[in-house]
Each structure stands twice: as structure tokens, then as C-alpha cells.
Amino acid sequence: MKSKNASFTDLALITFGVIGLEVILVLIESLVYNNLHIENQGVVHNLVHWTITCIVWGVGVWLLHNYAKKSKNFDLFEAKERPTRKTILAVFLLLLLSLVISISTWNFRFKPMVEFNNMMICYGESGVLAFIFQYIYYIFETALIVLIIAFSQKAGEDKFQNKKFPWGGVFLGITWGLMHVLTKDLQVGIMCFVISILFGIVFLLLRKNIRYVYIAIFLMFVL
């Protein structure tokens, strides 16, 4: 890491890699269950997986935040400017736009309701617990998404000397979007890219105040 720019780019890539650790966890879990001859326990396996994933992601967020603060003098919580009414309105409109995109992607259905129904169908009475754990999982995933945006936005600003362009959203769209193209399909990948750009715009609109940014992006992500 010879240059400051490369450093923040690396941090963004490492953060994206932390999200990818879930794939490794799935492989490890499969090996453990097979070696111990444990049959698929349905909801129990998913709860264990989500719990372990959240722990790994939480540790990753903590380590990356501390590294950026101590080694790069980059405090994610430094920005404390409160949003104006106009900013709140703009963010609300972007939230509505992301909701429209989400509903159209989910065959014109409300994502949380679809996920809740799926959990109830798959796990019966345990579906409520599974649904709650899934959204706790989303809380940690959102934290990593915000980190990627923050680090890559800083990298873009240092590289191109432009603080008004959503570099973080573009970087997230390329990485997160490509991942969904490979694991899902092209349509989902494009949707993720568009949503990522909206995330990046929200990050700038809210003056990089992580407290407000996190809440806004979480709502846009889960809805």
C-alpha cells in the first residue's frame, strides 16, 4: 500500500471479500455436517449459518473500521452534519424509487412479505424466527455495504479530485452487481447495480453521516 488511494481501494475490496466469506462458511458447514453424518435440520441449520455469518461479518466490520481510523486517520463517524428537510425529502424519493425497483424485481410483490411467506412455507411455525434472523443478517450485510461505499468513495475522491460523483455507488455496483450476475442472473445484477448507484447518491446527500446513511441504506436494502 504505497499510495493513499490504493489503500482505500484495497480496503473496499477487502470489505467486499468479507461478504464473500459466507461462501467459505457454507462449504465448511457442509463438510462438518457430512463428516458428522448430521442430516439436514432445516431451520436449525439456517439459524446456525446466519449466526456464524453475522459474527464473522461483525468482526470484519470492527477490524476494518479500526484499521481505517488508526492507520489512515479515516473516522467513519467523523461526519456529524444533520440532514436538512430538502435532503430528507430527496432521500425519501430515492427510497420510493428503490422500492419501485424492488417490487418490479420481485414480480410486483413486496419483498419483506414474500420473504416472510417463504419462511412460513418452508419452516412452518419456526418461519417467524427464521424471518427475524434473516433480517438480523441483513443488518450486518448493510454495515459491510456502507463500508464498501465509504472506502471506495474516498478512493475515488482522492484519485479524481471530485467529491460530487458517487464513486462508492459505482464501485459497489460493479462488485456487488457482478457477484449477483454470477450467482443469480443478469436482471438481478443490473438491479443491484442501479440500487448501488442510489446508495452512493444517498451517501453523498446525507453528507457521509454514517448514522443517517446506515438507516437510509438499510431501508432501501430490505424493502
PDB file of C-alpha atoms in Angstrom:
ATOM      1  CA  MET A   1       0.000   0.000   0.000  1.00  0.00           C
ATOM      2  CA  LYS A   2       2.281   2.741  -1.217  1.00  0.00           C
ATOM      3  CA  SER A   3      -0.377   5.283  -2.084  1.00  0.00           C
ATOM      4  CA  LYS A   4      -3.296   6.553  -0.085  1.00  0.00           C
ATOM      5  CA  ASN A   5      -5.639   5.918  -2.999  1.00  0.00           C
ATOM      6  CA  ALA A   6      -4.592   2.284  -3.388  1.00  0.00           C
ATOM      7  CA  SER A   7      -5.017   1.843   0.336  1.00  0.00           C
ATOM      8  CA  PHE A   8      -8.689   2.827   0.319  1.00  0.00           C
ATOM      9  CA  THR A   9      -9.319   0.812  -2.832  1.00  0.00           C
ATOM     10  CA  ASP A  10      -7.794  -2.189  -1.100  1.00  0.00           C
ATOM     11  CA  LEU A  11      -9.965  -1.609   1.950  1.00  0.00           C
ATOM     12  CA  ALA A  12     -13.069  -1.542  -0.245  1.00  0.00           C
ATOM     13  CA  LEU A  13     -12.009  -4.776  -1.947  1.00  0.00           C
ATOM     14  CA  ILE A  14     -11.213  -6.416   1.386  1.00  0.00           C
ATOM     15  CA  THR A  15     -14.639  -5.426   2.680  1.00  0.00           C
ATOM     16  CA  PHE A  16     -16.227  -6.985  -0.384  1.00  0.00           C
ATOM     17  CA  GLY A  17     -14.123 -10.068   0.313  1.00  0.00           C
ATOM     18  CA  VAL A  18     -15.521 -10.229   3.840  1.00  0.00           C
ATOM     19  CA  ILE A  19     -19.001 -10.546   2.341  1.00  0.00           C
ATOM     20  CA  GLY A  20     -17.676 -13.395   0.202  1.00  0.00           C
ATOM     21  CA  LEU A  21     -16.508 -15.269   3.299  1.00  0.00           C
ATOM     22  CA  GLU A  22     -20.057 -16.560   3.574  1.00  0.00           C
ATOM     23  CA  VAL A  23     -19.359 -18.873   0.633  1.00  0.00           C
ATOM     24  CA  ILE A  24     -16.438 -20.392   2.529  1.00  0.00           C
ATOM     25  CA  LEU A  25     -18.629 -20.778   5.606  1.00  0.00           C
ATOM     26  CA  VAL A  26     -21.211 -22.681   3.563  1.00  0.00           C
ATOM     27  CA  LEU A  27     -18.517 -25.080   2.329  1.00  0.00           C
ATOM     28  CA  ILE A  28     -17.141 -25.593   5.844  1.00  0.00           C
ATOM     29  CA  GLU A  29     -20.616 -26.192   7.244  1.00  0.00           C
ATOM     30  CA  SER A  30     -21.331 -28.773   4.538  1.00  0.00           C
ATOM     31  CA  LEU A  31     -18.102 -30.629   5.296  1.00  0.00           C
ATOM     32  CA  VAL A  32     -18.783 -30.616   9.037  1.00  0.00           C
ATOM     33  CA  TYR A  33     -22.355 -31.849   8.651  1.00  0.00           C
ATOM     34  CA  ASN A  34     -21.294 -34.572   6.202  1.00  0.00           C
ATOM     35  CA  ASN A  35     -18.410 -35.778   8.370  1.00  0.00           C
ATOM     36  CA  LEU A  36     -20.602 -35.888  11.462  1.00  0.00           C
ATOM     37  CA  HIS A  37     -23.380 -37.557   9.461  1.00  0.00           C
ATOM     38  CA  ILE A  38     -25.844 -34.892  10.562  1.00  0.00           C
ATOM     39  CA  GLU A  39     -28.967 -34.807   8.442  1.00  0.00           C
ATOM     40  CA  ASN A  40     -30.373 -31.514   7.216  1.00  0.00           C
ATOM     41  CA  GLN A  41     -32.191 -29.918  10.148  1.00  0.00           C
ATOM     42  CA  GLY A  42     -33.853 -27.224   8.061  1.00  0.00           C
ATOM     43  CA  VAL A  43     -34.368 -24.079  10.079  1.00  0.00           C
ATOM     44  CA  VAL A  44     -31.728 -25.058  12.661  1.00  0.00           C
ATOM     45  CA  HIS A  45     -29.019 -25.173  10.008  1.00  0.00           C
ATOM     46  CA  ASN A  46     -30.072 -21.806   8.644  1.00  0.00           C
ATOM     47  CA  LEU A  47     -30.133 -20.198  12.087  1.00  0.00           C
ATOM     48  CA  VAL A  48     -26.659 -21.543  12.825  1.00  0.00           C
ATOM     49  CA  HIS A  49     -25.407 -20.333   9.447  1.00  0.00           C
ATOM     50  CA  TRP A  50     -26.849 -16.837   9.850  1.00  0.00           C
ATOM     51  CA  THR A  51     -25.467 -16.570  13.384  1.00  0.00           C
ATOM     52  CA  ILE A  52     -21.939 -17.580  12.372  1.00  0.00           C
ATOM     53  CA  THR A  53     -22.072 -15.322   9.314  1.00  0.00           C
ATOM     54  CA  CYS A  54     -23.171 -12.340  11.415  1.00  0.00           C
ATOM     55  CA  ILE A  55     -20.336 -12.944  13.873  1.00  0.00           C
ATOM     56  CA  VAL A  56     -17.753 -13.139  11.081  1.00  0.00           C
ATOM     57  CA  TRP A  57     -19.144 -10.057   9.368  1.00  0.00           C
ATOM     58  CA  GLY A  58     -19.364  -8.150  12.650  1.00  0.00           C
ATOM     59  CA  VAL A  59     -15.731  -8.878  13.454  1.00  0.00           C
ATOM     60  CA  GLY A  60     -14.792  -7.859   9.915  1.00  0.00           C
ATOM     61  CA  VAL A  61     -16.605  -4.524  10.216  1.00  0.00           C
ATOM     62  CA  TRP A  62     -14.959  -3.827  13.567  1.00  0.00           C
ATOM     63  CA  LEU A  63     -11.451  -4.651  12.315  1.00  0.00           C
ATOM     64  CA  LEU A  64     -11.809  -2.637   9.108  1.00  0.00           C
ATOM     65  CA  HIS A  65     -13.237   0.366  10.915  1.00  0.00           C
ATOM     66  CA  ASN A  66     -10.447   0.344  13.496  1.00  0.00           C
ATOM     67  CA  TYR A  67      -7.766  -0.087  10.837  1.00  0.00           C
ATOM     68  CA  ALA A  68      -9.089   2.830   8.796  1.00  0.00           C
ATOM     69  CA  LYS A  69      -9.313   5.029  11.872  1.00  0.00           C
ATOM     70  CA  LYS A  70      -5.900   4.232  13.335  1.00  0.00           C
ATOM     71  CA  SER A  71      -3.791   3.668  10.221  1.00  0.00           C
ATOM     72  CA  LYS A  72      -5.448   6.003   7.710  1.00  0.00           C
ATOM     73  CA  ASN A  73      -6.938   8.640  10.021  1.00  0.00           C
ATOM     74  CA  PHE A  74     -10.291   7.900   8.400  1.00  0.00           C
ATOM     75  CA  ASP A  75     -13.040   8.012  11.004  1.00  0.00           C
ATOM     76  CA  LEU A  76     -16.333   6.773   9.604  1.00  0.00           C
ATOM     77  CA  PHE A  77     -18.215   8.589  12.365  1.00  0.00           C
ATOM     78  CA  GLU A  78     -16.455  11.919  11.923  1.00  0.00           C
ATOM     79  CA  ALA A  79     -19.189  13.444   9.759  1.00  0.00           C
ATOM     80  CA  LYS A  80     -21.977  14.674  12.035  1.00  0.00           C
ATOM     81  CA  GLU A  81     -23.898  17.136   9.871  1.00  0.00           C
ATOM     82  CA  ARG A  82     -27.637  16.627  10.188  1.00  0.00           C
ATOM     83  CA  PRO A  83     -29.695  16.387   7.006  1.00  0.00           C
ATOM     84  CA  THR A  84     -31.901  19.304   6.004  1.00  0.00           C
ATOM     85  CA  ARG A  85     -35.574  18.935   5.158  1.00  0.00           C
ATOM     86  CA  LYS A  86     -34.739  19.116   1.466  1.00  0.00           C
ATOM     87  CA  THR A  87     -32.170  16.365   1.902  1.00  0.00           C
ATOM     88  CA  ILE A  88     -34.637  14.174   3.791  1.00  0.00           C
ATOM     89  CA  LEU A  89     -37.179  14.688   1.006  1.00  0.00           C
ATOM     90  CA  ALA A  90     -34.601  13.788  -1.657  1.00  0.00           C
ATOM     91  CA  VAL A  91     -33.585  10.650   0.232  1.00  0.00           C
ATOM     92  CA  PHE A  92     -37.248   9.710   0.711  1.00  0.00           C
ATOM     93  CA  LEU A  93     -37.837   9.999  -3.033  1.00  0.00           C
ATOM     94  CA  LEU A  94     -34.824   7.767  -3.680  1.00  0.00           C
ATOM     95  CA  LEU A  95     -36.233   5.303  -1.159  1.00  0.00           C
ATOM     96  CA  LEU A  96     -39.506   5.257  -3.087  1.00  0.00           C
ATOM     97  CA  LEU A  97     -37.604   4.733  -6.336  1.00  0.00           C
ATOM     98  CA  SER A  98     -35.668   1.813  -4.875  1.00  0.00           C
ATOM     99  CA  LEU A  99     -38.955   0.390  -3.571  1.00  0.00           C
ATOM    100  CA  VAL A 100     -40.470   0.554  -7.056  1.00  0.00           C
ATOM    101  CA  ILE A 101     -37.407  -1.210  -8.478  1.00  0.00           C
ATOM    102  CA  SER A 102     -37.582  -3.860  -5.751  1.00  0.00           C
ATOM    103  CA  ILE A 103     -41.294  -4.519  -6.245  1.00  0.00           C
ATOM    104  CA  SER A 104     -40.868  -4.838 -10.004  1.00  0.00           C
ATOM    105  CA  THR A 105     -37.950  -7.227  -9.499  1.00  0.00           C
ATOM    106  CA  TRP A 106     -39.995  -9.374  -7.107  1.00  0.00           C
ATOM    107  CA  ASN A 107     -42.797  -9.821  -9.653  1.00  0.00           C
ATOM    108  CA  PHE A 108     -44.679  -6.793  -8.314  1.00  0.00           C
ATOM    109  CA  ARG A 109     -44.754  -8.081  -4.764  1.00  0.00           C
ATOM    110  CA  PHE A 110     -43.467  -6.553  -1.515  1.00  0.00           C
ATOM    111  CA  LYS A 111     -40.093  -8.147  -0.730  1.00  0.00           C
ATOM    112  CA  PRO A 112     -40.475  -8.499   3.087  1.00  0.00           C
ATOM    113  CA  MET A 113     -43.902 -10.077   2.649  1.00  0.00           C
ATOM    114  CA  VAL A 114     -42.588 -12.502   0.033  1.00  0.00           C
ATOM    115  CA  GLU A 115     -39.688 -13.491   2.275  1.00  0.00           C
ATOM    116  CA  PHE A 116     -41.970 -13.905   5.275  1.00  0.00           C
ATOM    117  CA  ASN A 117     -44.367 -16.126   3.329  1.00  0.00           C
ATOM    118  CA  ASN A 118     -41.476 -18.201   2.007  1.00  0.00           C
ATOM    119  CA  MET A 119     -40.162 -18.722   5.536  1.00  0.00           C
ATOM    120  CA  MET A 120     -43.577 -19.804   6.782  1.00  0.00           C
ATOM    121  CA  ILE A 121     -43.968 -22.236   3.880  1.00  0.00           C
ATOM    122  CA  CYS A 122     -40.503 -23.726   4.391  1.00  0.00           C
ATOM    123  CA  TYR A 123     -40.372 -23.854   8.194  1.00  0.00           C
ATOM    124  CA  GLY A 124     -43.949 -23.665   9.452  1.00  0.00           C
ATOM    125  CA  GLU A 125     -44.206 -22.126  12.922  1.00  0.00           C
ATOM    126  CA  SER A 126     -40.425 -21.668  13.004  1.00  0.00           C
ATOM    127  CA  GLY A 127     -40.726 -19.393   9.985  1.00  0.00           C
ATOM    128  CA  VAL A 128     -41.202 -16.320  12.189  1.00  0.00           C
ATOM    129  CA  LEU A 129     -37.900 -16.970  13.958  1.00  0.00           C
ATOM    130  CA  ALA A 130     -36.159 -17.625  10.645  1.00  0.00           C
ATOM    131  CA  PHE A 131     -37.535 -14.364   9.244  1.00  0.00           C
ATOM    132  CA  ILE A 132     -36.220 -12.413  12.248  1.00  0.00           C
ATOM    133  CA  PHE A 133     -32.768 -13.984  11.953  1.00  0.00           C
ATOM    134  CA  GLN A 134     -32.665 -13.251   8.243  1.00  0.00           C
ATOM    135  CA  TYR A 135     -33.224  -9.561   8.898  1.00  0.00           C
ATOM    136  CA  ILE A 136     -30.570  -9.540  11.616  1.00  0.00           C
ATOM    137  CA  TYR A 137     -28.330 -10.971   8.901  1.00  0.00           C
ATOM    138  CA  TYR A 138     -29.339  -8.042   6.676  1.00  0.00           C
ATOM    139  CA  ILE A 139     -28.290  -5.613   9.421  1.00  0.00           C
ATOM    140  CA  PHE A 140     -24.711  -6.883   9.243  1.00  0.00           C
ATOM    141  CA  GLU A 141     -24.716  -7.088   5.460  1.00  0.00           C
ATOM    142  CA  THR A 142     -25.825  -3.457   5.280  1.00  0.00           C
ATOM    143  CA  ALA A 143     -22.907  -2.459   7.515  1.00  0.00           C
ATOM    144  CA  LEU A 144     -20.484  -4.031   5.031  1.00  0.00           C
ATOM    145  CA  ILE A 145     -22.234  -2.341   2.107  1.00  0.00           C
ATOM    146  CA  VAL A 146     -21.865   1.048   3.814  1.00  0.00           C
ATOM    147  CA  LEU A 147     -18.169   0.341   4.444  1.00  0.00           C
ATOM    148  CA  ILE A 148     -17.588  -0.508   0.786  1.00  0.00           C
ATOM    149  CA  ILE A 149     -19.248   2.737  -0.262  1.00  0.00           C
ATOM    150  CA  ALA A 150     -17.301   4.818   2.274  1.00  0.00           C
ATOM    151  CA  PHE A 151     -13.886   3.375   1.375  1.00  0.00           C
ATOM    152  CA  SER A 152     -14.381   3.414  -2.390  1.00  0.00           C
ATOM    153  CA  GLN A 153     -15.882   6.924  -2.287  1.00  0.00           C
ATOM    154  CA  LYS A 154     -12.734   8.130  -0.528  1.00  0.00           C
ATOM    155  CA  ALA A 155     -10.575   6.313  -3.072  1.00  0.00           C
ATOM    156  CA  GLY A 156     -12.454   7.898  -5.967  1.00  0.00           C
ATOM    157  CA  GLU A 157     -12.287  11.372  -4.481  1.00  0.00           C
ATOM    158  CA  ASP A 158      -8.536  11.105  -3.940  1.00  0.00           C
ATOM    159  CA  LYS A 159      -7.968   9.733  -7.431  1.00  0.00           C
ATOM    160  CA  PHE A 160     -10.184  12.058  -9.459  1.00  0.00           C
ATOM    161  CA  GLN A 161     -10.485  15.069  -7.125  1.00  0.00           C
ATOM    162  CA  ASN A 162     -14.255  15.085  -7.463  1.00  0.00           C
ATOM    163  CA  LYS A 163     -16.389  14.861  -4.329  1.00  0.00           C
ATOM    164  CA  LYS A 164     -19.768  15.192  -6.044  1.00  0.00           C
ATOM    165  CA  PHE A 165     -19.683  11.953  -8.050  1.00  0.00           C
ATOM    166  CA  PRO A 166     -20.953   8.743  -6.343  1.00  0.00           C
ATOM    167  CA  TRP A 167     -17.726   6.751  -6.701  1.00  0.00           C
ATOM    168  CA  GLY A 168     -18.778   4.492  -3.853  1.00  0.00           C
ATOM    169  CA  GLY A 169     -22.030   3.585  -5.551  1.00  0.00           C
ATOM    170  CA  VAL A 170     -20.278   2.790  -8.829  1.00  0.00           C
ATOM    171  CA  PHE A 171     -17.689   0.603  -7.108  1.00  0.00           C
ATOM    172  CA  LEU A 172     -20.392  -1.239  -5.162  1.00  0.00           C
ATOM    173  CA  GLY A 173     -22.431  -1.661  -8.333  1.00  0.00           C
ATOM    174  CA  ILE A 174     -19.534  -3.213 -10.223  1.00  0.00           C
ATOM    175  CA  THR A 175     -18.530  -5.628  -7.450  1.00  0.00           C
ATOM    176  CA  TRP A 176     -21.876  -6.434  -5.849  1.00  0.00           C
ATOM    177  CA  GLY A 177     -23.673  -6.338  -9.194  1.00  0.00           C
ATOM    178  CA  LEU A 178     -21.191  -8.678 -10.871  1.00  0.00           C
ATOM    179  CA  MET A 179     -21.468 -11.083  -7.952  1.00  0.00           C
ATOM    180  CA  HIS A 180     -25.233 -11.267  -8.467  1.00  0.00           C
ATOM    181  CA  VAL A 181     -24.823 -11.727 -12.218  1.00  0.00           C
ATOM    182  CA  LEU A 182     -22.653 -14.773 -11.495  1.00  0.00           C
ATOM    183  CA  THR A 183     -24.780 -16.182  -8.654  1.00  0.00           C
ATOM    184  CA  LYS A 184     -28.267 -15.132  -9.853  1.00  0.00           C
ATOM    185  CA  ASP A 185     -28.845 -13.728 -13.335  1.00  0.00           C
ATOM    186  CA  LEU A 186     -28.257 -10.631 -15.457  1.00  0.00           C
ATOM    187  CA  GLN A 187     -31.519  -8.949 -14.458  1.00  0.00           C
ATOM    188  CA  VAL A 188     -30.733  -9.183 -10.747  1.00  0.00           C
ATOM    189  CA  GLY A 189     -27.187  -7.978 -11.412  1.00  0.00           C
ATOM    190  CA  ILE A 190     -28.443  -4.900 -13.265  1.00  0.00           C
ATOM    191  CA  MET A 191     -30.925  -4.201 -10.483  1.00  0.00           C
ATOM    192  CA  CYS A 192     -28.127  -4.405  -7.905  1.00  0.00           C
ATOM    193  CA  PHE A 193     -26.006  -2.011  -9.968  1.00  0.00           C
ATOM    194  CA  VAL A 194     -28.809   0.557 -10.171  1.00  0.00           C
ATOM    195  CA  ILE A 195     -29.606   0.233  -6.463  1.00  0.00           C
ATOM    196  CA  SER A 196     -25.898   0.600  -5.663  1.00  0.00           C
ATOM    197  CA  ILE A 197     -25.785   3.913  -7.518  1.00  0.00           C
ATOM    198  CA  LEU A 198     -28.761   5.071  -5.454  1.00  0.00           C
ATOM    199  CA  PHE A 199     -26.912   4.018  -2.294  1.00  0.00           C
ATOM    200  CA  GLY A 200     -23.921   6.071  -3.388  1.00  0.00           C
ATOM    201  CA  ILE A 201     -26.079   9.126  -4.040  1.00  0.00           C
ATOM    202  CA  VAL A 202     -27.713   8.778  -0.614  1.00  0.00           C
ATOM    203  CA  PHE A 203     -24.250   8.588   0.961  1.00  0.00           C
ATOM    204  CA  LEU A 204     -23.396  11.975  -0.571  1.00  0.00           C
ATOM    205  CA  LEU A 205     -26.786  13.569   0.063  1.00  0.00           C
ATOM    206  CA  LEU A 206     -26.521  12.763   3.765  1.00  0.00           C
ATOM    207  CA  ARG A 207     -23.036  14.311   3.878  1.00  0.00           C
ATOM    208  CA  LYS A 208     -21.447  10.949   4.716  1.00  0.00           C
ATOM    209  CA  ASN A 209     -23.040  10.949   8.169  1.00  0.00           C
ATOM    210  CA  ILE A 210     -22.909   7.204   8.799  1.00  0.00           C
ATOM    211  CA  ARG A 211     -25.686   7.332  11.384  1.00  0.00           C
ATOM    212  CA  TYR A 212     -28.233   8.555   8.845  1.00  0.00           C
ATOM    213  CA  VAL A 213     -26.632   6.835   5.862  1.00  0.00           C
ATOM    214  CA  TYR A 214     -26.898   3.424   7.510  1.00  0.00           C
ATOM    215  CA  ILE A 215     -30.597   3.794   8.323  1.00  0.00           C
ATOM    216  CA  ALA A 216     -31.450   5.014   4.822  1.00  0.00           C
ATOM    217  CA  ILE A 217     -29.465   2.320   3.026  1.00  0.00           C
ATOM    218  CA  PHE A 218     -30.814  -0.402   5.326  1.00  0.00           C
ATOM    219  CA  LEU A 219     -34.394   0.573   4.478  1.00  0.00           C
ATOM    220  CA  MET A 220     -33.598   0.733   0.770  1.00  0.00           C
ATOM    221  CA  PHE A 221     -31.884  -2.659   1.003  1.00  0.00           C
ATOM    222  CA  VAL A 222     -34.533  -4.612   2.904  1.00  0.00           C
ATOM    223  CA  LEU A 223     -37.604  -3.054   1.309  1.00  0.00           C
TER     224      LEU A 223
END
